[in-house]
Short mmCIF file of C-alpha atoms (C1' of nucleotides) in Angstrom, two decimals:
data_model
loop_
_atom_site.label_atom_id
_atom_site.label_comp_id
_atom_site.label_asym_id
_atom_site.label_seq_id
_atom_site.Cartn_x
_atom_site.Cartn_y
_atom_site.Cartn_z
CA UNK A 1 9.16 182.14 45.75
CA UNK A 2 11.16 179.13 44.65
CA UNK A 3 10.88 177.96 41.05
CA UNK A 4 9.58 174.45 40.42
CA UNK A 5 13.12 173.55 39.43
CA UNK A 6 14.52 174.54 42.81
CA UNK A 7 11.69 172.80 44.64
CA UNK A 8 12.16 169.61 42.61
CA UNK A 9 15.89 169.75 43.20
CA UNK A 10 15.35 169.94 46.95
CA UNK A 11 12.87 167.07 46.85
CA UNK A 12 15.29 164.98 44.83
CA UNK A 13 18.13 165.72 47.24
CA UNK A 14 15.90 164.82 50.18
CA UNK A 15 15.11 161.52 48.48
CA UNK A 16 18.78 160.77 47.90
CA UNK A 17 19.61 161.73 51.48
CA UNK A 18 17.16 159.15 52.77
CA UNK A 19 18.68 156.25 50.84
CA UNK A 20 21.51 154.11 52.08
CA UNK A 21 24.98 155.54 51.45
CA UNK A 22 25.84 152.92 48.84
CA UNK A 23 22.54 153.12 46.98
CA UNK A 24 22.44 154.55 43.49
CA UNK A 25 19.03 155.94 42.53
CA UNK A 26 17.67 155.92 38.99
CA UNK A 27 15.96 159.05 37.69
CA UNK A 28 12.65 157.27 37.24
CA UNK A 29 12.81 156.04 40.82
CA UNK A 30 13.32 159.56 42.18
CA UNK A 31 10.70 161.00 39.83
CA UNK A 32 8.03 158.60 40.99
CA UNK A 33 8.87 158.82 44.66
CA UNK A 34 8.90 162.60 44.66
CA UNK A 35 6.20 163.32 42.03
CA UNK A 36 8.48 165.08 39.57
CA UNK A 37 8.10 164.89 35.75
CA UNK A 38 10.87 162.50 34.71
CA UNK A 39 12.28 164.39 31.73
CA UNK A 40 12.30 167.62 33.72
CA UNK A 41 14.08 165.87 36.57
CA UNK A 42 16.78 164.66 34.17
CA UNK A 43 17.77 168.27 33.50
CA UNK A 44 17.66 169.15 37.17
CA UNK A 45 19.88 166.23 38.16
CA UNK A 46 22.37 167.26 35.49
CA UNK A 47 22.40 170.77 36.94
CA UNK A 48 22.94 169.33 40.41
CA UNK A 49 25.76 167.23 39.01
CA UNK A 50 27.41 170.22 37.36
CA UNK A 51 27.09 171.98 40.71
CA UNK A 52 28.89 169.05 42.36
CA UNK A 53 26.03 168.27 44.70
CA UNK A 54 25.38 164.81 43.26
CA UNK A 55 27.44 162.26 41.38
CA UNK A 56 26.27 159.84 38.72
CA UNK A 57 27.02 156.40 37.40
CA UNK A 58 26.27 155.93 33.72
CA UNK A 59 25.01 152.90 31.84
CA UNK A 60 22.99 149.97 33.05
CA UNK A 61 22.41 150.00 36.82
CA UNK A 62 23.53 153.61 36.81
CA UNK A 63 21.91 156.49 38.61
CA UNK A 64 22.54 159.31 41.04
CA UNK A 65 23.86 159.64 44.57
CA UNK A 66 24.81 162.44 46.95
CA UNK A 67 28.31 163.73 46.41
CA UNK A 68 28.40 166.34 49.16
CA UNK A 69 27.45 165.60 52.74
CA UNK A 70 23.83 166.31 53.65
CA UNK A 71 25.19 168.78 56.19
CA UNK A 72 26.97 170.75 53.52
CA UNK A 73 24.07 171.30 51.12
CA UNK A 74 22.12 174.35 52.19
CA UNK A 75 18.96 175.97 50.98
CA UNK A 76 21.08 178.96 49.99
CA UNK A 77 23.17 176.75 47.68
CA UNK A 78 20.15 175.38 45.86
CA UNK A 79 18.49 178.77 45.62
CA UNK A 80 21.60 180.21 44.03
CA UNK A 81 22.03 177.32 41.59
CA UNK A 82 18.47 177.37 40.26
CA UNK A 83 16.97 180.74 41.15
CA UNK A 84 20.01 182.96 41.41
CA UNK A 85 20.57 185.76 43.88
CA UNK A 86 19.30 185.62 47.47
CA UNK A 87 19.16 189.43 47.59
CA UNK A 88 16.04 191.31 46.57
CA UNK A 89 17.88 193.50 44.05
CA UNK A 90 21.01 192.68 42.06
CA UNK A 91 22.82 195.68 43.54
CA UNK A 92 22.47 194.13 47.00
CA UNK A 93 23.76 190.72 45.94
CA UNK A 94 27.09 189.15 46.83
CA UNK A 95 27.25 186.42 44.19
CA UNK A 96 25.12 187.97 41.47
CA UNK A 97 26.00 191.63 41.82
CA UNK A 98 24.81 193.86 39.03
CA UNK A 99 23.93 197.53 38.83
CA UNK A 100 20.22 198.32 38.66
CA UNK A 101 19.26 199.44 35.17
CA UNK A 102 17.56 202.55 36.53
CA UNK A 103 20.25 203.38 39.07
CA UNK A 104 21.60 206.92 39.01
CA UNK A 105 23.86 206.94 42.05
CA UNK A 106 24.31 203.62 43.77
CA UNK A 107 26.22 204.87 46.79
CA UNK A 108 23.38 207.26 47.59
CA UNK A 109 20.57 204.76 46.97
CA UNK A 110 18.34 204.66 50.03
CA UNK A 111 16.90 201.31 49.04
CA UNK A 112 20.17 199.47 48.68
CA UNK A 113 21.23 199.76 52.32
CA UNK A 114 18.04 198.21 53.62
CA UNK A 115 18.17 195.45 51.06
CA UNK A 116 21.70 194.55 52.07
CA UNK A 117 20.47 194.12 55.63
CA UNK A 118 17.68 191.84 54.44
CA UNK A 119 20.08 189.81 52.33
CA UNK A 120 22.40 189.29 55.30
CA UNK A 121 19.59 188.05 57.51
CA UNK A 122 17.89 185.91 54.89
CA UNK A 123 21.19 184.37 53.89
CA UNK A 124 22.03 183.45 57.46
CA UNK A 125 18.64 181.76 57.80
CA UNK A 126 18.96 179.93 54.49
CA UNK A 127 22.44 178.70 55.29
CA UNK A 128 21.04 177.22 58.48
CA UNK A 129 18.68 174.95 56.56
CA UNK A 130 20.54 171.91 55.22
CA UNK A 131 19.35 168.73 53.58
CA UNK A 132 20.32 166.97 56.81
CA UNK A 133 18.29 169.35 58.97
CA UNK A 134 15.25 168.86 56.73
CA UNK A 135 15.49 165.07 56.83
CA UNK A 136 15.75 165.03 60.61
CA UNK A 137 12.50 166.93 61.09
CA UNK B 1 14.25 189.15 43.70
CA UNK B 2 11.90 192.08 43.67
CA UNK B 3 9.98 192.84 40.48
CA UNK B 4 10.56 196.21 38.85
CA UNK B 5 7.08 197.13 40.01
CA UNK B 6 7.94 196.56 43.64
CA UNK B 7 11.25 198.38 43.29
CA UNK B 8 9.58 201.34 41.58
CA UNK B 9 6.89 201.39 44.25
CA UNK B 10 9.52 201.60 46.97
CA UNK B 11 11.37 204.36 45.14
CA UNK B 12 8.14 206.30 44.69
CA UNK B 13 7.27 205.91 48.38
CA UNK B 14 10.75 207.06 49.34
CA UNK B 15 10.30 210.12 47.17
CA UNK B 16 6.94 210.93 48.77
CA UNK B 17 8.38 210.40 52.22
CA UNK B 18 11.01 213.02 51.56
CA UNK B 19 8.55 215.74 50.58
CA UNK B 20 6.88 218.10 53.00
CA UNK B 21 3.76 216.72 54.67
CA UNK B 22 1.44 219.06 52.78
CA UNK B 23 3.05 218.55 49.39
CA UNK B 24 1.13 216.74 46.69
CA UNK B 25 3.42 215.14 44.07
CA UNK B 26 2.46 214.74 40.42
CA UNK B 27 3.21 211.43 38.70
CA UNK B 28 5.57 213.05 36.22
CA UNK B 29 7.48 214.68 39.05
CA UNK B 30 8.00 211.32 40.83
CA UNK B 31 8.80 209.56 37.57
CA UNK B 32 11.56 211.98 36.68
CA UNK B 33 13.01 212.20 40.16
CA UNK B 34 13.14 208.43 40.57
CA UNK B 35 13.84 207.36 36.96
CA UNK B 36 10.63 205.40 36.49
CA UNK B 37 8.71 205.14 33.17
CA UNK B 38 5.75 207.49 33.67
CA UNK B 39 2.96 205.30 32.30
CA UNK B 40 4.23 202.33 34.29
CA UNK B 41 4.36 204.45 37.42
CA UNK B 42 0.73 205.47 36.92
CA UNK B 43 -0.33 201.86 37.37
CA UNK B 44 1.93 201.39 40.35
CA UNK B 45 0.59 204.47 42.12
CA UNK B 46 -2.95 203.25 41.54
CA UNK B 47 -2.00 199.92 43.11
CA UNK B 48 -0.47 201.75 46.07
CA UNK B 49 -3.65 203.77 46.36
CA UNK B 50 -5.83 200.67 46.32
CA UNK B 51 -3.56 199.28 49.03
CA UNK B 52 -4.19 202.43 51.08
CA UNK B 53 -0.52 203.36 51.22
CA UNK B 54 -0.97 206.61 49.31
CA UNK B 55 -3.84 209.00 48.72
CA UNK B 56 -4.51 211.07 45.65
CA UNK B 57 -6.03 214.37 44.66
CA UNK B 58 -7.59 214.39 41.23
CA UNK B 59 -7.85 217.17 38.69
CA UNK B 60 -5.61 220.14 38.09
CA UNK B 61 -2.90 220.52 40.75
CA UNK B 62 -3.68 216.98 41.83
CA UNK B 63 -1.18 214.25 42.65
CA UNK B 64 -0.17 211.74 45.29
CA UNK B 65 0.83 211.85 48.93
CA UNK B 66 1.56 209.35 51.69
CA UNK B 67 -1.57 208.12 53.42
CA UNK B 68 0.06 205.84 55.97
CA UNK B 69 2.88 206.94 58.24
CA UNK B 70 6.38 206.21 56.93
CA UNK B 71 6.84 204.07 60.03
CA UNK B 72 3.91 201.88 59.13
CA UNK B 73 4.89 200.99 55.57
CA UNK B 74 7.21 198.01 55.61
CA UNK B 75 9.14 196.16 52.97
CA UNK B 76 6.94 193.15 53.73
CA UNK B 77 3.82 195.16 52.84
CA UNK B 78 5.17 196.24 49.48
CA UNK B 79 6.50 192.79 48.68
CA UNK B 80 3.10 191.29 49.36
CA UNK B 81 1.24 193.91 47.33
CA UNK B 82 3.36 193.60 44.20
CA UNK B 83 5.21 190.30 44.40
CA UNK B 84 2.95 188.23 46.59
CA UNK B 85 4.03 185.74 49.22
CA UNK B 86 7.14 186.22 51.35
CA UNK B 87 7.45 182.44 51.78
CA UNK B 88 9.45 180.35 49.32
CA UNK B 89 6.58 177.99 48.58
CA UNK B 90 2.84 178.70 48.72
CA UNK B 91 2.32 175.93 51.28
CA UNK B 92 4.57 177.83 53.72
CA UNK B 93 2.80 181.15 53.26
CA UNK B 94 0.55 182.90 55.76
CA UNK B 95 -1.20 185.35 53.44
CA UNK B 96 -1.00 183.44 50.16
CA UNK B 97 -1.39 179.87 51.33
CA UNK B 98 -1.97 177.33 48.60
CA UNK B 99 -1.26 173.63 48.31
CA UNK B 100 1.70 172.70 46.10
CA UNK B 101 0.49 171.19 42.84
CA UNK B 102 2.77 168.19 43.29
CA UNK B 103 2.08 167.73 46.99
CA UNK B 104 1.05 164.25 48.10
CA UNK B 105 0.99 164.63 51.86
CA UNK B 106 1.51 168.13 53.17
CA UNK B 107 1.75 167.26 56.84
CA UNK B 108 4.60 164.87 56.10
CA UNK B 109 6.45 167.20 53.71
CA UNK B 110 10.03 167.55 54.88
CA UNK B 111 10.53 170.73 52.88
CA UNK B 112 7.59 172.63 54.30
CA UNK B 113 8.85 172.76 57.88
CA UNK B 114 12.15 174.31 56.90
CA UNK B 115 10.48 176.80 54.62
CA UNK B 116 8.16 177.92 57.39
CA UNK B 117 11.22 178.68 59.52
CA UNK B 118 12.71 180.72 56.68
CA UNK B 119 9.47 182.59 56.17
CA UNK B 120 9.29 183.50 59.84
CA UNK B 121 12.82 184.87 59.87
CA UNK B 122 12.60 186.66 56.55
CA UNK B 123 9.29 188.20 57.50
CA UNK B 124 10.67 189.52 60.77
CA UNK B 125 13.55 191.12 58.91
CA UNK B 126 11.31 192.60 56.22
CA UNK B 127 8.90 194.04 58.77
CA UNK B 128 11.85 195.79 60.35
CA UNK B 129 12.56 197.77 57.19
CA UNK B 130 10.17 200.70 56.87
CA UNK B 131 10.07 203.65 54.54
CA UNK B 132 11.08 205.78 57.51
CA UNK B 133 14.08 203.59 58.32
CA UNK B 134 15.24 203.73 54.70
CA UNK B 135 14.96 207.51 54.50
CA UNK B 136 16.94 207.95 57.70
CA UNK B 137 19.94 206.02 56.39
"C1'" DA C 1 24.55 142.38 20.72
"C1'" DT C 2 21.20 143.87 23.93
"C1'" DT C 3 19.39 146.33 27.52
"C1'" DA C 4 19.01 150.07 30.61
"C1'" DA C 5 20.63 153.85 32.13
"C1'" DT C 6 22.65 158.84 31.79
"C1'" DT C 7 23.73 162.90 28.64
"C1'" DC C 8 22.91 166.43 25.37
"C1'" DT C 9 20.57 169.66 22.22
"C1'" DA C 10 16.67 171.49 20.42
"C1'" DT C 11 12.06 172.78 20.61
"C1'" DA C 12 7.51 174.39 22.26
"C1'" DA C 13 3.68 175.90 25.03
"C1'" DA C 14 2.27 178.65 28.82
"C1'" DA C 15 2.79 182.14 32.07
"C1'" DT C 16 4.71 186.29 33.73
"C1'" DT C 17 6.78 190.70 33.41
"C1'" DA C 18 7.50 195.21 31.75
"C1'" DG C 19 5.82 198.59 29.40
"C1'" DT C 20 2.62 201.32 26.03
"C1'" DA C 21 -1.68 203.39 24.14
"C1'" DG C 22 -5.51 205.84 24.40
"C1'" DA C 23 -9.91 207.13 26.03
"C1'" DG C 24 -12.34 208.75 30.14
"C1'" DT C 25 -12.98 211.43 34.40
"C1'" DT C 26 -12.11 214.99 37.73
"C1'" DT C 27 -10.87 219.53 39.36
"C1'" DA C 28 -9.30 224.38 39.22
"C1'" DA C 29 -8.90 228.49 36.93
"C1'" DT C 30 -10.34 231.59 33.42
"C1'" DA D 1 -18.96 227.05 29.83
"C1'" DT D 2 -14.39 226.09 28.44
"C1'" DT D 3 -9.86 224.81 28.87
"C1'" DA D 4 -5.90 222.78 30.94
"C1'" DA D 5 -3.79 219.55 33.82
"C1'" DA D 6 -4.01 216.06 36.42
"C1'" DC D 7 -5.55 211.18 37.89
"C1'" DT D 8 -8.21 206.68 36.36
"C1'" DC D 9 -9.19 202.71 33.77
"C1'" DT D 10 -9.02 199.03 30.29
"C1'" DA D 11 -6.84 196.83 26.84
"C1'" DC D 12 -3.05 195.46 24.41
"C1'" DT D 13 1.77 194.01 23.11
"C1'" DA D 14 6.49 192.55 23.12
"C1'" DA D 15 9.96 190.25 25.48
"C1'" DT D 16 11.43 187.08 28.73
"C1'" DT D 17 11.24 183.26 31.70
"C1'" DT D 18 9.43 179.03 33.16
"C1'" DT D 19 8.03 174.47 32.59
"C1'" DA D 20 8.29 171.25 30.44
"C1'" DT D 21 8.80 167.49 26.10
"C1'" DA D 22 11.22 164.94 22.25
"C1'" DG D 23 14.57 162.36 20.49
"C1'" DA D 24 19.17 161.10 19.39
"C1'" DA D 25 23.74 160.01 21.39
"C1'" DT D 26 26.59 157.90 24.77
"C1'" DT D 27 27.90 154.69 28.40
"C1'" DA D 28 28.26 150.38 30.88
"C1'" DA D 29 26.77 145.71 32.45
"C1'" DT D 30 25.30 141.26 31.02
#
DNA sequence: ATTAATTCTATAAAATTAGTAGAGTTTAAT
DNA sequence: ATTAAACTCTACTAATTTTATAGAATTAAT
């Protein structure tokens, strides 16, 4: 399951994607439109900024706007930024690889092979869902 | 990501699947073979029993054995039993449906549609991974 | 200067996860 | 009957993660 953070991030990105290109959206505006606690959203938008998905303008009349194209922000990206690995175990992950704490012999692990298959299929599906594709629905 | 419980459950099922049909495995035997804390495994095996995946024989010389066929225990089953919904949000789940706490209008939610697609694809993949398919690798 | 916005750091409450403890029950063998 | 060896059940605890909240600092337009 997605964390609230990841869900809120997606809702915020969807909001931004539906505004005019030139529009800069204030945090409070996004928070109210998408039913997200404002102070929590502040943190999330900063994370999205650090991830180079959105840009910001500081000071009066400042706010946030999409930095990347809607077509280039995928569900996989947002999952990774807020919830980490797509894979079901760290040993089957591409971007968050780690050995399982209880692993004795990774190359002989029966579980790992199946989980790599799942990761490949899930990832393909998640990369197919973009902010643009969600808005168009 | 899978919880330790789900991972341990899968490892325990894989162990059982590799024993002879008639063999009854003690908890301590599975725990040592699969590097799982014994007391934790006790709970997990009870959950698997309540889910009708394994059967047990009580008393001296008792233990656990597979109840369902290896071909009929899928990754999706174990995920659902220990980690709940396959879907990324409760509103996109078949077996664990729930409204999102922050949802204003579910039928108009842009996120939900995409997440249902993901759930369908992930589920198909996870139903394709069985204990039997993992053992054969 | 003032106002309105983002940015940053720290904190806190709640929920979940991972694991432990110990008593109780069942069964087989002696 | 008694004992030994196993599963069964309930409760508890420690650690971690999640979900926020608070408040001061910074930035920019008027």
